[in-house]
Short mmCIF file of the C-alpha atoms (twelve columns), coordinates in Angstrom:
data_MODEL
# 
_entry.id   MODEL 
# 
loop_
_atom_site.group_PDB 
_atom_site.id 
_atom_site.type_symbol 
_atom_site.label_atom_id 
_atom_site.label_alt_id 
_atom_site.label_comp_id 
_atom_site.label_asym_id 
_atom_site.label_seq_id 
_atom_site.Cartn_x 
_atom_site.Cartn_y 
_atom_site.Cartn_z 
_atom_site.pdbx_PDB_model_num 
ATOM 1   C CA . UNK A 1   136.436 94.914  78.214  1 
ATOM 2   C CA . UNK A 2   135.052 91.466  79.040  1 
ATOM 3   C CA . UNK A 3   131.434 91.996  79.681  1 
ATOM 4   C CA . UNK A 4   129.078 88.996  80.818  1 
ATOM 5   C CA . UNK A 5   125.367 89.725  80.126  1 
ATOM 6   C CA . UNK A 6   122.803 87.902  82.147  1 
ATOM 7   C CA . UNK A 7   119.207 87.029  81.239  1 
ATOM 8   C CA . UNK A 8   116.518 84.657  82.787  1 
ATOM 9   C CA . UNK A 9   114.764 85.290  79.748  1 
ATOM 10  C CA . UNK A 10  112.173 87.513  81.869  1 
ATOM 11  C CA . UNK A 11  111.828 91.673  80.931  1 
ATOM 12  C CA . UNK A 12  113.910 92.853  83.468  1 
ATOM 13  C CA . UNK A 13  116.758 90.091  82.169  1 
ATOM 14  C CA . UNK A 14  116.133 91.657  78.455  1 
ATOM 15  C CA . UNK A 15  116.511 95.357  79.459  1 
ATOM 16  C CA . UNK A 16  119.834 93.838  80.842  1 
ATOM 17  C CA . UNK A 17  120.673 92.442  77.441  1 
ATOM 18  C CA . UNK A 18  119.668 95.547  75.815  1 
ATOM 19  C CA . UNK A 19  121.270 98.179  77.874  1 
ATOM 20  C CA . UNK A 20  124.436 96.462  78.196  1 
ATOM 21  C CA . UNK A 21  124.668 95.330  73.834  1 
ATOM 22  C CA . UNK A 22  125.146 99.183  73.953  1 
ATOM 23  C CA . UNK A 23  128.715 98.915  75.806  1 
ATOM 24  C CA . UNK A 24  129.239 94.902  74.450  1 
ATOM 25  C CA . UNK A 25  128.823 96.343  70.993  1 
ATOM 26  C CA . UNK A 26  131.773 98.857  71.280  1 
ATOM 27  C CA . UNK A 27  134.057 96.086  72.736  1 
ATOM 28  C CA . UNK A 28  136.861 94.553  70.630  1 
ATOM 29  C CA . UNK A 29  136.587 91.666  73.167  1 
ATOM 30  C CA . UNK A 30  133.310 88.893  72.967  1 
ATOM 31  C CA . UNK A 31  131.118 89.312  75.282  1 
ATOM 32  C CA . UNK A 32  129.583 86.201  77.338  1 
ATOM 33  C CA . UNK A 33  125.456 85.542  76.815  1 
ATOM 34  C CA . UNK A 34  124.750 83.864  80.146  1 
ATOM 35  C CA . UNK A 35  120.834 82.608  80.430  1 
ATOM 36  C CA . UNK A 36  119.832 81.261  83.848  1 
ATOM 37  C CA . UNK A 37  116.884 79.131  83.772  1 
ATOM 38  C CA . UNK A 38  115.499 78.847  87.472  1 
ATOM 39  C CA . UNK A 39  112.333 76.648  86.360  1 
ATOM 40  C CA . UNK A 40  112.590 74.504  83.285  1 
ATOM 41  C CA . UNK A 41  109.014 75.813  82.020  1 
ATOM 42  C CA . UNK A 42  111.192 78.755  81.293  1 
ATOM 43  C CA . UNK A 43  113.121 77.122  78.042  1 
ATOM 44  C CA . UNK A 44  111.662 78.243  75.638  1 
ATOM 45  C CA . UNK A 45  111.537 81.753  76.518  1 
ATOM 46  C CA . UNK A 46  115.298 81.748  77.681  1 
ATOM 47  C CA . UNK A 47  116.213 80.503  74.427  1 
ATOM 48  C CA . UNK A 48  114.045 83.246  72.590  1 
ATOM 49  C CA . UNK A 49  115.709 85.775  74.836  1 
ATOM 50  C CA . UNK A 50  119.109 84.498  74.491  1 
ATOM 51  C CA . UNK A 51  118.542 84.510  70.854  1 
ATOM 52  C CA . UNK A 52  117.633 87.910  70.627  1 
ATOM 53  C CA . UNK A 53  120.712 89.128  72.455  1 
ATOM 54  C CA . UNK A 54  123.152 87.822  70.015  1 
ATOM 55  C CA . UNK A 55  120.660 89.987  67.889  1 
ATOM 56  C CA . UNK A 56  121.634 93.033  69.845  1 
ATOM 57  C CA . UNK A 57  125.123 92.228  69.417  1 
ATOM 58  C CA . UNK A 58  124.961 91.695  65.758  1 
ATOM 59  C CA . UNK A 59  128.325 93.499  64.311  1 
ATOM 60  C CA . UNK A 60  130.085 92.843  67.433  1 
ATOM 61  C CA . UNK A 61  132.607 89.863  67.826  1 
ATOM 62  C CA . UNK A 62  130.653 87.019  68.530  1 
ATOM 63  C CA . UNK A 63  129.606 85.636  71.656  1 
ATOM 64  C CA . UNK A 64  129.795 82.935  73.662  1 
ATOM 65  C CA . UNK A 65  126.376 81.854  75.138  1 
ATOM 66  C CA . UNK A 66  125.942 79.470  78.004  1 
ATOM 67  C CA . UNK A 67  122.715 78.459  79.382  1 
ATOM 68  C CA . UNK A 68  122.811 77.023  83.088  1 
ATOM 69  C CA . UNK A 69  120.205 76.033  85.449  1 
ATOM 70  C CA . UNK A 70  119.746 76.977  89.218  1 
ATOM 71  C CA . UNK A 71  119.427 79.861  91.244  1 
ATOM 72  C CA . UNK A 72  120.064 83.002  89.015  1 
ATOM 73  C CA . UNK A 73  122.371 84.505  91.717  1 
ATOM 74  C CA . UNK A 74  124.429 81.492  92.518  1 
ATOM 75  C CA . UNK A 75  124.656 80.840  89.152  1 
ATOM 76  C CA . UNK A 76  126.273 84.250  87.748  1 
ATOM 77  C CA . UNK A 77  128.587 84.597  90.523  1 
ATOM 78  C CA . UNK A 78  129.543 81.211  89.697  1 
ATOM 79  C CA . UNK A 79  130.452 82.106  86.020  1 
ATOM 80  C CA . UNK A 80  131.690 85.105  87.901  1 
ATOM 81  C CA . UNK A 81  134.233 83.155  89.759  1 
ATOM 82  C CA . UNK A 82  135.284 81.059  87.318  1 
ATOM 83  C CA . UNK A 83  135.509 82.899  84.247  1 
ATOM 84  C CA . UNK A 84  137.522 86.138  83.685  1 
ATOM 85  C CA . UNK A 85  135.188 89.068  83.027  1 
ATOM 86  C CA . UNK A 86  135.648 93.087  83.799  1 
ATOM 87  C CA . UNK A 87  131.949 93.434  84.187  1 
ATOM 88  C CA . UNK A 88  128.460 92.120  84.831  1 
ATOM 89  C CA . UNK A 89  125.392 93.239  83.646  1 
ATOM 90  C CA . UNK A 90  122.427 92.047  85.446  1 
ATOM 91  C CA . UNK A 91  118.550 93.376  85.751  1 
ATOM 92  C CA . UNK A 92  116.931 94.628  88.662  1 
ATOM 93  C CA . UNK A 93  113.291 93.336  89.502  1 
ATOM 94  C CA . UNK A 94  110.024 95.607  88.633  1 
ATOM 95  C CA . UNK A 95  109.761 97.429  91.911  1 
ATOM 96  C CA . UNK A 96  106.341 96.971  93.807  1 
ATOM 97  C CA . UNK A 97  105.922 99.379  96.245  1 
ATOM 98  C CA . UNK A 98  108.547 100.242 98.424  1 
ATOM 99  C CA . UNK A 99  110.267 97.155  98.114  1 
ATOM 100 C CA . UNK A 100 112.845 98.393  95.253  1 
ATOM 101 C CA . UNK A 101 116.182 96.929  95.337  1 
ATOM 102 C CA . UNK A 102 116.195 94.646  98.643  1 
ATOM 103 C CA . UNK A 103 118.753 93.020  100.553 1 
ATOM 104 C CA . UNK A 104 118.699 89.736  99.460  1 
ATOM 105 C CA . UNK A 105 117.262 90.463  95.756  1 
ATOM 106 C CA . UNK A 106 119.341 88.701  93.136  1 
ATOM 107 C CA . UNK A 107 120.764 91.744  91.925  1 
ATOM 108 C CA . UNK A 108 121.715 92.960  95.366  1 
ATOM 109 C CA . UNK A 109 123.653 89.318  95.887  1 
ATOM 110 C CA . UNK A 110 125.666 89.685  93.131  1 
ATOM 111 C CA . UNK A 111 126.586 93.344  93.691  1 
ATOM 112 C CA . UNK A 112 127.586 92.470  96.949  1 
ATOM 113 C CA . UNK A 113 129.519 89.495  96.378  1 
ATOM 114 C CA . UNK A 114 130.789 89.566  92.677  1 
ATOM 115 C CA . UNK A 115 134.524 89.710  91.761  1 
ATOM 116 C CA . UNK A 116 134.204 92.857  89.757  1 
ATOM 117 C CA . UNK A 117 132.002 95.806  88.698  1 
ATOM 118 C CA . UNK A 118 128.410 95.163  88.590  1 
ATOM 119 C CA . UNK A 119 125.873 97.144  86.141  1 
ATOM 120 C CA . UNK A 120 122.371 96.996  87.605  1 
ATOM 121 C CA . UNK A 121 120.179 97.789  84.856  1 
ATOM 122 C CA . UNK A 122 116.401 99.268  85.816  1 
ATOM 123 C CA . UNK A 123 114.529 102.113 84.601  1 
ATOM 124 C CA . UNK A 124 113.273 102.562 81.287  1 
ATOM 125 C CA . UNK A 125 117.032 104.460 79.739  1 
ATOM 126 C CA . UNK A 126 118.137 103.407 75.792  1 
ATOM 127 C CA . UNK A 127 120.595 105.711 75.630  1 
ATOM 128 C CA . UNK A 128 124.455 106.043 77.197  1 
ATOM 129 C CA . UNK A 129 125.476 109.591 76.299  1 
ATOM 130 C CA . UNK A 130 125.823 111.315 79.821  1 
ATOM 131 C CA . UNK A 131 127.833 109.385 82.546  1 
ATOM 132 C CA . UNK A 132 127.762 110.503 86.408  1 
ATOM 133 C CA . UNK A 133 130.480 109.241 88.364  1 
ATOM 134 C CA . UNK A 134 130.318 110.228 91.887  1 
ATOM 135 C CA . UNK A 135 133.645 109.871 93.551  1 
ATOM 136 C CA . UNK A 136 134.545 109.630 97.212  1 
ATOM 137 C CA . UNK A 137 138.087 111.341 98.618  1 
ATOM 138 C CA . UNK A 138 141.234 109.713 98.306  1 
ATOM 139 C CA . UNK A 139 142.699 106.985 95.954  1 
ATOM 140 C CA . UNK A 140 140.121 104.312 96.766  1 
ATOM 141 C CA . UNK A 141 137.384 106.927 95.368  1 
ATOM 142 C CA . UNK A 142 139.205 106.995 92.153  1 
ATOM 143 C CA . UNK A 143 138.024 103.100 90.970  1 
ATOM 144 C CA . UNK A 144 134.800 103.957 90.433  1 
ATOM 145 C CA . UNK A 145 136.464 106.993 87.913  1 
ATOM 146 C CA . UNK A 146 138.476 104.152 86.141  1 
ATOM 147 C CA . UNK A 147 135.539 101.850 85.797  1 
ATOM 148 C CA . UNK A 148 133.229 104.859 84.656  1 
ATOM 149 C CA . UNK A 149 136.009 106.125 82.314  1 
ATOM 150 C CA . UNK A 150 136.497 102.949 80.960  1 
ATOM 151 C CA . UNK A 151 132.658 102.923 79.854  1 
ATOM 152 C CA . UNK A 152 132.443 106.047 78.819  1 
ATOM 153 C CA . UNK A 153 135.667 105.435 76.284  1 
ATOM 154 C CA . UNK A 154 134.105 102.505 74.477  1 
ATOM 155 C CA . UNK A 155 130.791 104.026 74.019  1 
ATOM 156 C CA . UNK A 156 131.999 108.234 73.471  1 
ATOM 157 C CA . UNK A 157 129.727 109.436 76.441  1 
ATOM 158 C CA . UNK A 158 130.701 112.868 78.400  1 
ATOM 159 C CA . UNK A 159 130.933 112.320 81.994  1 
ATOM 160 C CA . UNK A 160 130.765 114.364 85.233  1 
ATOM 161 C CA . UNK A 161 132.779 113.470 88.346  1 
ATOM 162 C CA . UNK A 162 130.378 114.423 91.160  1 
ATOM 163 C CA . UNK A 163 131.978 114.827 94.351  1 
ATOM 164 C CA . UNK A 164 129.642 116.054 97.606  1 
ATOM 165 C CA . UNK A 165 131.553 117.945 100.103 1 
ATOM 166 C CA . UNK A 166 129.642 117.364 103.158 1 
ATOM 167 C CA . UNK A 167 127.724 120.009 105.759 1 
ATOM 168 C CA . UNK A 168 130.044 119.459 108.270 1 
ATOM 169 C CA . UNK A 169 129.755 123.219 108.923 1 
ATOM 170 C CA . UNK A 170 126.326 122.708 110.214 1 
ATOM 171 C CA . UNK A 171 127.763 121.021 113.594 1 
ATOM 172 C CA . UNK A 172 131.817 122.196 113.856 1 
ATOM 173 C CA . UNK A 173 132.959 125.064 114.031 1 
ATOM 174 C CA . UNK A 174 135.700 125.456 111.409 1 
ATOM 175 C CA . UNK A 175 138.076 128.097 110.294 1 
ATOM 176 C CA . UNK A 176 136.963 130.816 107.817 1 
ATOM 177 C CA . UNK A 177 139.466 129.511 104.686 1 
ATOM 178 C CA . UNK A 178 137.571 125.861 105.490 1 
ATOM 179 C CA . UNK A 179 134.588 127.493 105.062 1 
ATOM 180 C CA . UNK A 180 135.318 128.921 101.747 1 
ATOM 181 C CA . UNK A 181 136.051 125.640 100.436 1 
ATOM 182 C CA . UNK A 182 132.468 124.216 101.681 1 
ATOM 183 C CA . UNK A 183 130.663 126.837 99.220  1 
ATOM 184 C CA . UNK A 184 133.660 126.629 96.145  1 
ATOM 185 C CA . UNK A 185 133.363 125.049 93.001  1 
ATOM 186 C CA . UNK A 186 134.998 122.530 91.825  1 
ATOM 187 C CA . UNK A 187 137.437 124.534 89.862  1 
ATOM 188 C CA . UNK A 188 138.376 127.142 92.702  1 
ATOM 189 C CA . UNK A 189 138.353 123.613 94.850  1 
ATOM 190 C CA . UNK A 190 141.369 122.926 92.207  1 
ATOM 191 C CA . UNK A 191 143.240 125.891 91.641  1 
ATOM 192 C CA . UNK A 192 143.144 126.288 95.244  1 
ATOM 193 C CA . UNK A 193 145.173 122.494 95.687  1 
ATOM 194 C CA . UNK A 194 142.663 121.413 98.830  1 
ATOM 195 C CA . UNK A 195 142.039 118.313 99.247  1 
ATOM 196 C CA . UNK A 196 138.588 117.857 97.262  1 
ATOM 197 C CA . UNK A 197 140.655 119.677 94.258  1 
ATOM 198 C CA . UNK A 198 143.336 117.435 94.434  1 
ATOM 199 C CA . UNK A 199 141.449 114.279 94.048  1 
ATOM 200 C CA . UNK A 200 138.934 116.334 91.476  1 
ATOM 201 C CA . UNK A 201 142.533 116.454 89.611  1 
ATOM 202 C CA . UNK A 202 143.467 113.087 89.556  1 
ATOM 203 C CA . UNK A 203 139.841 111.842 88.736  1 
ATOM 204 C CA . UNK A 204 140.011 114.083 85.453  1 
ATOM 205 C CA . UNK A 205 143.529 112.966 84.436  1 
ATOM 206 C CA . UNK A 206 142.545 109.484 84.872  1 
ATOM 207 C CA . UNK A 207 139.709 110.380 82.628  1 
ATOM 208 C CA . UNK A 208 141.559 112.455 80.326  1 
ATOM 209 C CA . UNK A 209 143.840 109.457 79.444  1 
ATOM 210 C CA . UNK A 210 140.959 107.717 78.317  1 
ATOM 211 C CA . UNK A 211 140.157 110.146 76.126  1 
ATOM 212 C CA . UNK A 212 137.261 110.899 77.560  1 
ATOM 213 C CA . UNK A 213 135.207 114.212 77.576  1 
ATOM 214 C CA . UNK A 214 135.032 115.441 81.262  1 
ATOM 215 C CA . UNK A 215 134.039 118.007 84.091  1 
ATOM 216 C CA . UNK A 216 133.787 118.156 87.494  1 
ATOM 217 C CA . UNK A 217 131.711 119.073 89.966  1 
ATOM 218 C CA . UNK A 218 130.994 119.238 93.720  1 
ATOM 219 C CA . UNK A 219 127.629 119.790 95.808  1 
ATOM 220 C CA . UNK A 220 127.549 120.397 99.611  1 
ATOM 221 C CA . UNK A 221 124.863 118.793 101.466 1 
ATOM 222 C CA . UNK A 222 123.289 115.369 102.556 1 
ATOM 223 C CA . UNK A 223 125.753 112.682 100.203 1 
ATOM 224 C CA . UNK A 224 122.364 110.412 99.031  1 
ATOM 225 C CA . UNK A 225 120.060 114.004 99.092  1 
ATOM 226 C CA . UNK A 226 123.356 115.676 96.812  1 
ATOM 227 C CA . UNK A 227 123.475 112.739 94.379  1 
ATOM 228 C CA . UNK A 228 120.207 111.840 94.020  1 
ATOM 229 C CA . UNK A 229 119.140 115.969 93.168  1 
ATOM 230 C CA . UNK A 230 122.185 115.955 90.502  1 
ATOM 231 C CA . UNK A 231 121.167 112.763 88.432  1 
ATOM 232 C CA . UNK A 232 117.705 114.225 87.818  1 
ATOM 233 C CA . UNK A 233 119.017 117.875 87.289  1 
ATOM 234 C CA . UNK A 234 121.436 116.283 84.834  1 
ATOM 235 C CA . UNK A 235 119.492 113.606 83.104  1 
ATOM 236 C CA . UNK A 236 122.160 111.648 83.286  1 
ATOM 237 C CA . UNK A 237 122.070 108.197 81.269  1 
ATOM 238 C CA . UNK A 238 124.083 105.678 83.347  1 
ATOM 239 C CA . UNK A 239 124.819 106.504 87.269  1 
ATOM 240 C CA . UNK A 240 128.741 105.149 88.775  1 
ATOM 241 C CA . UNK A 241 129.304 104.813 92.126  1 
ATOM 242 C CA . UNK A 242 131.480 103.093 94.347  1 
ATOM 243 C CA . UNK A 243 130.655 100.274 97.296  1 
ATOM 244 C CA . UNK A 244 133.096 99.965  100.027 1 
ATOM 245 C CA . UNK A 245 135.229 96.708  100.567 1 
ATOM 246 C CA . UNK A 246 135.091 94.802  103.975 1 
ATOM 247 C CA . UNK A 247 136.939 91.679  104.895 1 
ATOM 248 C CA . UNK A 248 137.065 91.140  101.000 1 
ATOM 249 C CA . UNK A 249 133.597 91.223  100.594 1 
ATOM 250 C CA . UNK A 250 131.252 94.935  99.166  1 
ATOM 251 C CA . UNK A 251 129.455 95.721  102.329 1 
ATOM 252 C CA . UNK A 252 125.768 96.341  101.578 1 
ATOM 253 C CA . UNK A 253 123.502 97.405  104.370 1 
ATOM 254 C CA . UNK A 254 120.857 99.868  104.021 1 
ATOM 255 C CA . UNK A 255 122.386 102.708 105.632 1 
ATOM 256 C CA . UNK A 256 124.782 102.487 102.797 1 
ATOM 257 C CA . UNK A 257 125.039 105.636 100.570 1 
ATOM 258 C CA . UNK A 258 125.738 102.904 97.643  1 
ATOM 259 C CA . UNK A 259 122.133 101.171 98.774  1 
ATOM 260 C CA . UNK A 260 120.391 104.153 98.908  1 
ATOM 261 C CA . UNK A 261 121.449 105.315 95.373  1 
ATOM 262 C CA . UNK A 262 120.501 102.175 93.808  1 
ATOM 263 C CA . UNK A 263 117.646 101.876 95.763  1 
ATOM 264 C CA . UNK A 264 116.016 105.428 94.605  1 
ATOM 265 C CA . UNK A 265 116.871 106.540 90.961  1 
ATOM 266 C CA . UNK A 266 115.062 105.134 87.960  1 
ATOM 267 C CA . UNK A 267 118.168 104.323 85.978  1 
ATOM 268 C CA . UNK A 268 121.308 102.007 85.173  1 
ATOM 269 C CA . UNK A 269 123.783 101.783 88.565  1 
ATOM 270 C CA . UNK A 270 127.192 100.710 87.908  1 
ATOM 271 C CA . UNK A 271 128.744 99.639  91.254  1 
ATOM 272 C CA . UNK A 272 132.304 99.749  91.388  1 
ATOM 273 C CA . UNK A 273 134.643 98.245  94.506  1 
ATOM 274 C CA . UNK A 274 136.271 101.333 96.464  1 
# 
């Protein structure tokens, strides 16, 4: 995995740095060391910063490190563009307020309109032990499992697929075997073949030839309300989700169940194209 690491040399660039060393270290392939200096007052501590991520990635093979100058967004998705990577690992801004992760932040820019899976590192986490991946239904649901899967390979975490199976029930009327299915787990969901079981399936196989360690699970309710409860019931380490794809480019408005979940949890996001 080809991971670029970005920095502007400030804290939230560094917990980047740090947070993603801890995937970059377990890589067999060099990881890129990207420092974006938006005002050249900033040298010195980009340079210190930079320096201190080849630190972190001591052991691993050795990487490249590029400084640039410009707008930090414009910038990575530059290097983004133009370079091959599988990832990006970027930090989100200390939140003040309510303003958390905004539309138009430099995180939220590259999520939106970077080439491949974005890691949005905020909270205070060190650790990458317990992975969440929450899966839509149907094949395009199923990235966000690879990318997870892949993650969770080079570093030896455990993961849980979270699906939510939604309250329709609240406003349809629906048959009684339907019904059953709203209240199963996720392992009568796939002994019983529905649809949620099915794709439950597939996401474990794809995990399970990854040698990954794996379970699944489902939650009926509110999607953001369902996700949000089982990251803090679970503790979980590193959060996956997936962002859907218009017109070529990851739709991000704030209705978005991808928004939300960044927006709202105190902890690394990795946002994968669905």
């Amino acid at each position: 995995m080809r991971i670029l690491l970005c920095t502007d040399g400030s804290p939230h660039g560094q917990a980047a740095l740090s947070y993603g060393a801890l995937i970059a270290q377990r890589s067999p392939v060099p990881a890129t060391l990207l420092g974006v200096l938006e005002q050249p007052t900033d040298l010195v501590m980009l340079e210190n910063a930079l320096e201190e991520g080849q630190r972190l990635l001591e052991g691993a093979p050795s990487p490249q490190v590029k400084i640039c100058q410009g707008h930090a967004a414009e910038e990575i998705l530059n290097e983004a563009i133009n370079e091959y990577y599988n990832m990006i690992v970027i930090g989100a801004r200390g939140r003040r307020g309510i303003t958390r992760f905004l539309l138009g932040s430099t995180s939220e820019r590259v999520a939106r309109h970077a080439p491949v899976p974005v890691l949005i590192v905020q909270g205070a986490q060190q650790a990458l032990s317990r992975v969440l991946i929450c899966t839509a239904g149907g094949d395009p649901g199923l990235n966000a499992v690879e990318v997870g899967g892949q993650v969770a390979g080079l570093t030896g975490a455990q993961v849980t697929v979270l699906h939510i199976v939604s309250q329709v029930a609240a406003t349809v009327s629906l048959p009684n075997e339907l019904l059953e299915d709203l209240e199963a787990s996720a392992e009568i969901l796939m002994e019983r073949n529905t649809r949620e079981g099915v794709h439950l399936r597939k996401a474990l196989d794809i995990l399970s030839s990854l040698d990954v360690d794996s379970r699944a699970c489902v939650r009926n309710g509110l999607v953001v309300d369902e996700i949000l409860a089982e990251v803090q019931e679970g503790d979980f380490d590193l959060v996956v989700i997936g962002a859907q794809v218009a017109e070529g480019l990851i739709r991000f408005l704030l209705e978005d169940v991808t928004h939300q979940v960044v927006a709202n949890i105190d902890r690394p996001v990795l946002v994968a194209k669905m």
